[in-house]
CSV table of C-alpha atoms and ligand atoms in Angstrom, one decimal:
chain,number,residue,atom,x,y,z
R,17,PRO,CA,-16.7,-6.1,-9.1
R,18,PRO,CA,-13.7,-7.2,-10.8
R,19,LEU,CA,-10.9,-8.1,-7.6
R,20,TYR,CA,-9.1,-5.1,-8.7
R,21,LYS,CA,-12.0,-2.6,-6.5
R,22,GLN,CA,-12.7,-5.4,-4.4
R,23,ARG,CA,-8.9,-4.7,-3.1
R,24,TYR,CA,-8.8,-0.4,-3.1
R,25,GLN,CA,-13.0,-0.8,-1.6
R,26,PHE,CA,-11.1,-3.4,1.2
R,27,ILE,CA,-9.2,-0.3,2.2
R,28,LYS,CA,-11.8,2.9,1.4
R,29,ASP,CA,-13.6,0.2,3.8
R,30,LEU,CA,-10.6,0.6,6.4
R,31,VAL,CA,-9.7,4.3,6.1
R,32,GLY,CA,-14.1,4.1,6.7
R,33,LYS,CA,-13.3,3.3,9.4
R,34,TYR,CA,-9.9,4.5,11.3
R,35,LYS,CA,-9.8,7.5,9.9
R,36,PRO,CA,-6.3,7.5,9.3
R,37,LYS,CA,-4.8,11.8,8.5
R,38,LYS,CA,-2.8,10.3,6.2
R,39,VAL,CA,-1.8,8.0,3.7
R,40,ALA,CA,0.3,7.0,0.6
R,41,ASP,CA,0.2,4.5,-1.2
R,42,LEU,CA,3.3,1.8,-1.9
R,43,GLY,CA,3.5,1.2,-5.5
R,44,CYS,CA,1.2,3.4,-6.8
R,45,ALA,CA,1.1,2.6,-9.7
R,46,ASP,CA,-1.2,4.8,-12.7
R,47,CYS,CA,-2.7,6.6,-8.4
R,48,THR,CA,-6.1,5.5,-9.2
R,49,LEU,CA,-6.2,4.2,-5.2
R,50,LEU,CA,-5.3,8.1,-4.5
R,51,TRP,CA,-8.0,9.0,-6.1
R,52,MET,CA,-10.5,7.5,-4.7
R,53,LEU,CA,-8.9,8.2,-1.2
R,54,LYS,CA,-8.7,12.0,-2.4
R,55,PHE,CA,-12.9,11.8,-1.8
R,56,CYS,CA,-12.3,10.8,1.8
R,57,ASN,CA,-13.1,14.1,4.3
R,58,CYS,CA,-11.2,12.6,7.0
R,59,ILE,CA,-7.9,13.1,4.7
R,60,GLU,CA,-5.6,15.7,5.0
R,61,VAL,CA,-2.1,14.3,2.8
R,62,LEU,CA,-1.9,11.6,0.8
R,63,ALA,CA,1.2,10.6,-1.1
R,64,GLY,CA,1.9,8.2,-3.6
R,65,LEU,CA,5.0,6.4,-4.8
R,66,ASP,CA,6.4,4.7,-7.6
R,67,ILE,CA,9.5,2.7,-9.2
R,68,CYS,CA,8.0,3.6,-12.4
R,69,ALA,CA,7.9,7.6,-12.8
R,70,SER,CA,5.8,6.6,-16.4
R,71,VAL,CA,3.0,5.0,-15.3
R,72,MET,CA,2.9,7.5,-12.3
R,73,LYS,CA,2.0,9.7,-14.7
R,74,GLU,CA,-0.2,8.9,-17.3
R,75,LYS,CA,-3.0,9.7,-15.4
R,76,MET,CA,-2.0,12.1,-12.1
R,77,HIS,CA,-3.7,15.2,-13.5
R,78,ARG,CA,-7.0,12.9,-12.3
R,79,LEU,CA,-4.9,14.5,-8.7
R,80,SER,CA,-5.3,18.3,-9.5
R,81,PRO,CA,-7.6,20.5,-8.3
R,82,LEU,CA,-11.2,21.0,-9.9
R,83,PRO,CA,-11.8,24.6,-11.1
R,84,GLY,CA,-15.2,23.0,-8.6
R,85,ASP,CA,-12.7,22.4,-5.3
R,86,TYR,CA,-11.4,26.9,-5.6
R,87,LEU,CA,-14.8,27.9,-6.0
R,88,GLN,CA,-16.8,26.1,-2.2
R,89,PRO,CA,-14.8,27.0,0.9
R,90,ALA,CA,-12.5,24.4,2.3
R,91,GLU,CA,-13.6,22.3,4.6
R,92,ARG,CA,-9.6,20.7,5.1
R,93,SER,CA,-7.2,20.9,3.2
R,94,LEU,CA,-5.5,18.6,1.1
R,95,THR,CA,-2.2,17.7,-0.4
R,96,VAL,CA,-1.7,15.8,-2.6
R,97,THR,CA,2.3,14.4,-3.2
R,98,LEU,CA,3.3,12.2,-5.6
R,99,HIS,CA,7.7,10.3,-5.5
R,100,HIS,CA,10.1,9.0,-7.8
R,101,GLY,CA,11.9,5.8,-5.6
R,102,SER,CA,12.1,2.2,-4.5
R,103,VAL,CA,10.8,0.9,-1.0
R,104,ALA,CA,13.6,0.0,-1.0
R,105,HIS,CA,15.0,2.7,0.1
R,106,LYS,CA,14.7,5.1,3.0
R,107,ASP,CA,13.4,8.8,2.6
R,108,PRO,CA,11.5,11.5,5.0
R,109,CYS,CA,8.8,12.3,3.0
R,110,MET,CA,7.6,9.0,3.8
R,111,LEU,CA,8.0,9.8,8.1
R,112,GLY,CA,4.7,10.6,9.5
R,113,PHE,CA,2.1,8.5,8.1
R,114,ASP,CA,-0.6,6.9,10.0
R,115,LEU,CA,-1.5,4.4,7.3
R,116,VAL,CA,0.7,2.7,4.1
R,117,THR,CA,-0.9,0.5,1.6
R,118,CYS,CA,0.9,-1.8,-0.3
R,119,ILE,CA,-1.4,-3.0,-2.6
R,120,GLU,CA,0.2,-5.8,-4.8
R,121,LEU,CA,3.5,-5.1,-4.7
R,122,ILE,CA,5.1,-7.5,-3.2
R,123,GLU,CA,5.3,-9.9,-4.8
R,124,HIS,CA,7.2,-7.7,-7.5
R,125,LEU,CA,10.5,-6.8,-5.5
R,126,GLU,CA,13.5,-8.9,-6.5
R,127,GLN,CA,15.2,-11.0,-3.0
R,128,SER,CA,17.3,-7.7,-2.7
R,129,GLU,CA,14.5,-5.6,-2.6
R,130,LEU,CA,12.0,-7.7,-0.3
R,131,LYS,CA,14.8,-8.3,2.2
R,132,LYS,CA,15.2,-4.5,2.9
R,133,PHE,CA,11.2,-3.9,2.2
R,134,PRO,CA,10.3,-4.6,5.9
R,135,GLU,CA,12.7,-2.4,7.7
R,136,VAL,CA,11.9,0.7,4.8
R,137,VAL,CA,8.5,0.4,6.0
R,138,PHE,CA,7.6,-0.5,9.4
R,139,GLY,CA,11.2,0.5,11.3
R,140,PHE,CA,11.9,3.3,9.5
R,141,MET,CA,8.7,4.8,8.0
R,142,ALA,CA,6.6,3.5,11.1
R,143,PRO,CA,2.9,4.3,10.4
R,144,SER,CA,0.2,3.0,12.4
R,145,MET,CA,-0.9,1.0,10.2
R,146,VAL,CA,0.7,-1.1,7.4
R,147,VAL,CA,-1.8,-3.2,4.7
R,148,ILE,CA,-0.3,-5.6,2.5
R,149,SER,CA,-1.8,-7.7,-0.1
R,150,THR,CA,-0.9,-10.2,-2.4
R,151,PRO,CA,-2.1,-13.2,-4.7
R,152,ASN,CA,-2.7,-17.0,-2.8
R,153,SER,CA,-0.8,-19.0,-4.9
R,154,GLU,CA,-3.7,-21.5,-4.0
R,155,PHE,CA,-6.2,-20.0,-5.4
R,156,ASN,CA,-4.4,-19.7,-8.6
R,157,PRO,CA,-5.6,-23.5,-10.2
R,158,LEU,CA,-8.7,-22.1,-10.7
R,159,LEU,CA,-8.0,-19.5,-12.1
R,160,PRO,CA,-8.4,-20.4,-16.2
R,161,GLY,CA,-4.6,-19.9,-18.0
R,162,VAL,CA,-2.2,-19.8,-15.7
R,163,THR,CA,0.4,-22.2,-15.0
R,164,LEU,CA,3.7,-21.0,-13.1
R,165,PHE,CA,2.3,-16.6,-11.9
R,166,ARG,CA,-0.5,-14.8,-13.1
R,167,HIS,CA,1.7,-12.1,-14.0
R,168,PRO,CA,4.6,-12.5,-16.0
R,169,ASP,CA,6.8,-9.8,-13.7
R,170,HIS,CA,5.5,-11.5,-10.4
R,171,LYS,CA,9.1,-12.6,-8.9
R,172,PHE,CA,7.6,-14.8,-6.3
R,173,GLU,CA,3.7,-15.1,-5.1
R,174,TRP,CA,3.4,-17.1,-2.0
R,175,ASN,CA,0.7,-19.6,-0.8
R,176,ARG,CA,-1.5,-18.7,2.6
R,177,ALA,CA,1.2,-20.4,5.2
R,178,GLN,CA,4.2,-18.8,3.1
R,179,PHE,CA,2.7,-15.6,3.7
R,180,GLN,CA,1.7,-15.9,7.0
R,181,SER,CA,4.3,-16.6,8.3
R,182,TRP,CA,6.9,-13.3,6.9
R,183,ALA,CA,3.9,-11.4,7.7
R,184,LEU,CA,4.3,-12.3,11.5
R,185,GLU,CA,8.4,-12.5,11.6
R,186,THR,CA,8.1,-8.6,9.9
R,187,ALA,CA,5.2,-7.8,12.9
R,188,ARG,CA,6.8,-9.6,16.0
R,189,ARG,CA,10.3,-8.3,15.4
R,190,TYR,CA,8.7,-4.4,15.0
R,191,ASP,CA,6.4,-5.1,17.2
R,192,TYR,CA,3.2,-5.0,14.9
R,193,SER,CA,-0.1,-7.6,15.8
R,194,VAL,CA,-1.0,-8.4,12.4
R,195,GLU,CA,-4.6,-9.9,11.3
R,196,PHE,CA,-5.0,-11.6,8.1
R,197,THR,CA,-8.5,-11.6,6.2
R,198,GLY,CA,-8.6,-11.2,1.7
R,199,VAL,CA,-10.6,-10.4,-1.3
R,200,GLY,CA,-12.0,-13.1,-4.2
R,201,HIS,CA,-14.1,-16.0,-2.6
R,202,PRO,CA,-13.3,-18.4,-4.5
R,203,LEU,CA,-16.8,-21.1,-5.5
R,204,THR,CA,-18.9,-22.7,-3.3
R,205,GLY,CA,-17.3,-26.1,-2.8
R,206,MET,CA,-13.5,-24.6,-3.6
R,207,GLU,CA,-13.8,-22.5,-0.7
R,208,LYS,CA,-10.8,-24.8,1.4
R,209,VAL,CA,-7.8,-22.4,-0.9
R,210,GLY,CA,-9.2,-18.9,0.9
R,211,PHE,CA,-9.0,-15.9,-0.8
R,212,CYS,CA,-8.4,-15.1,-4.2
R,213,THR,CA,-6.0,-11.9,-3.1
R,214,GLN,CA,-4.8,-12.6,1.0
R,215,ILE,CA,-4.1,-9.8,2.8
R,216,GLY,CA,-2.4,-8.3,6.0
R,217,VAL,CA,-3.3,-5.8,8.3
R,218,PHE,CA,-0.6,-4.8,10.9
R,219,VAL,CA,-0.8,-2.2,13.7
R,220,ARG,CA,1.5,-0.5,15.9
R,221,LYS,CA,1.8,-2.2,19.2
R,222,TYR,CA,2.6,1.0,21.0
R,223,PRO,CA,2.1,4.8,19.4
R,224,GLN,CA,4.8,6.6,18.2
R,225,THR,CA,4.7,10.7,17.8
R,226,THR,CA,6.1,12.5,14.5
R,227,GLU,CA,9.0,14.4,16.7
R,228,SER,CA,10.5,11.2,18.1
R,229,ALA,CA,9.8,9.4,14.4
R,230,ARG,CA,12.1,12.3,12.9
R,231,SER,CA,14.6,12.7,15.2
R,232,GLU,CA,16.1,9.1,15.5
R,233,LYS,CA,15.8,9.3,11.7
R,234,PRO,CA,17.9,11.5,10.3
R,235,THR,CA,17.9,10.3,6.9
R,236,GLU,CA,18.9,12.0,3.1
R,237,ALA,CA,15.7,12.6,0.9
R,238,VAL,CA,16.1,10.3,-2.1
R,239,TYR,CA,13.1,9.8,-3.6
R,240,LYS,CA,12.1,12.8,-6.9
R,241,THR,CA,9.3,14.2,-6.3
R,242,VAL,CA,7.3,13.8,-9.4
R,243,PHE,CA,3.6,16.0,-8.5
R,244,LYS,CA,1.8,18.2,-5.3
R,245,ALA,CA,-1.7,19.1,-5.4
R,246,VAL,CA,-2.6,21.7,-2.6
R,247,TYR,CA,-6.7,21.8,-2.1
Y,301,SAM,N1,-1.1,-1.3,-6.4
Y,301,SAM,C1,-1.3,-1.0,-7.4
Y,301,SAM,C2,-2.3,-1.6,-7.2
Y,301,SAM,O1,-3.2,-2.4,-6.8
Y,301,SAM,O2,-2.7,-1.4,-9.0
Y,301,SAM,C3,-0.3,-1.2,-8.3
Y,301,SAM,C4,1.0,-2.2,-8.4
Y,301,SAM,S1,1.4,-2.6,-10.2
Y,301,SAM,C5,1.1,-4.7,-10.0
Y,301,SAM,C6,2.9,-3.5,-8.8
Y,301,SAM,C7,3.3,-1.3,-8.7
Y,301,SAM,O3,4.7,-1.6,-8.1
Y,301,SAM,C8,3.7,-1.5,-10.1
Y,301,SAM,O4,3.6,0.2,-10.5
Y,301,SAM,C9,5.2,-0.9,-9.9
Y,301,SAM,O5,6.3,-0.8,-10.8
Y,301,SAM,C10,5.3,-1.3,-8.2
Y,301,SAM,N2,6.9,-1.2,-7.6
Y,301,SAM,C11,7.9,-2.6,-8.4
Y,301,SAM,N3,8.9,-2.0,-7.9
Y,301,SAM,C12,9.0,-0.8,-7.3
Y,301,SAM,C13,9.8,-0.7,-5.3
Y,301,SAM,N4,10.5,-0.9,-5.5
Y,301,SAM,N5,9.3,0.3,-5.0
Y,301,SAM,C14,8.7,1.0,-5.8
Y,301,SAM,N6,7.4,0.6,-6.3
Y,301,SAM,C15,6.8,-0.6,-7.2
């Protein structure tokens, strides 16, 4: 399967394993991952955030309930919300999540946004689990036609040592543990370059209740809600 599908499947497998109830996807683009996750029965709250409202709106109708969803007695409640805003800003609508995913997001952030990102995601949102994926630049020589970066909008592409030192320092600062994996295996004989997409899975070390998180964090709403569906 293509790489993007392998990344989404990685998240689906993780959701199947840990059964989070509330999942937020940061940099959700056309909401394909959210759409896949709406079929996971453990999930009761799904939220998406993107700085580009038009890309979010392209296919967001897929997140609306189908007529059949109303005919069958609801076995679970599901709320899907899309927000327009930046991961460089805190908004209370992002509190209380079990899993936050950032798939191919960080390499699109300007230096100033990347600097604020850990405090927003790990310090403020502080979910039980965070998944971050980003290109592994060591793989690039195996990709045809890639000279500097895989995509013209990328602000950087890190090798494994660069990603891991950023991730380990972030985890240390905010009391998370982190493990590294990836998707996209190199061909036989090229294994030393690692995965095409590198992934860090962060787990918060100490429990934190939603209530304590909220009361400690009075913040004004800055994101704009562009879509909401209640099943
Ligand atoms: N996560 C999706 C996926 O894996 O298919 C989309 C990844 S796309 C390469 C990166 C997305 O991040 C774009 O939709 C872009 O608009 C969004 N983005 C860039 N900077 C952002 C920011 N500061 N806050 C929120 N989203 C941002």
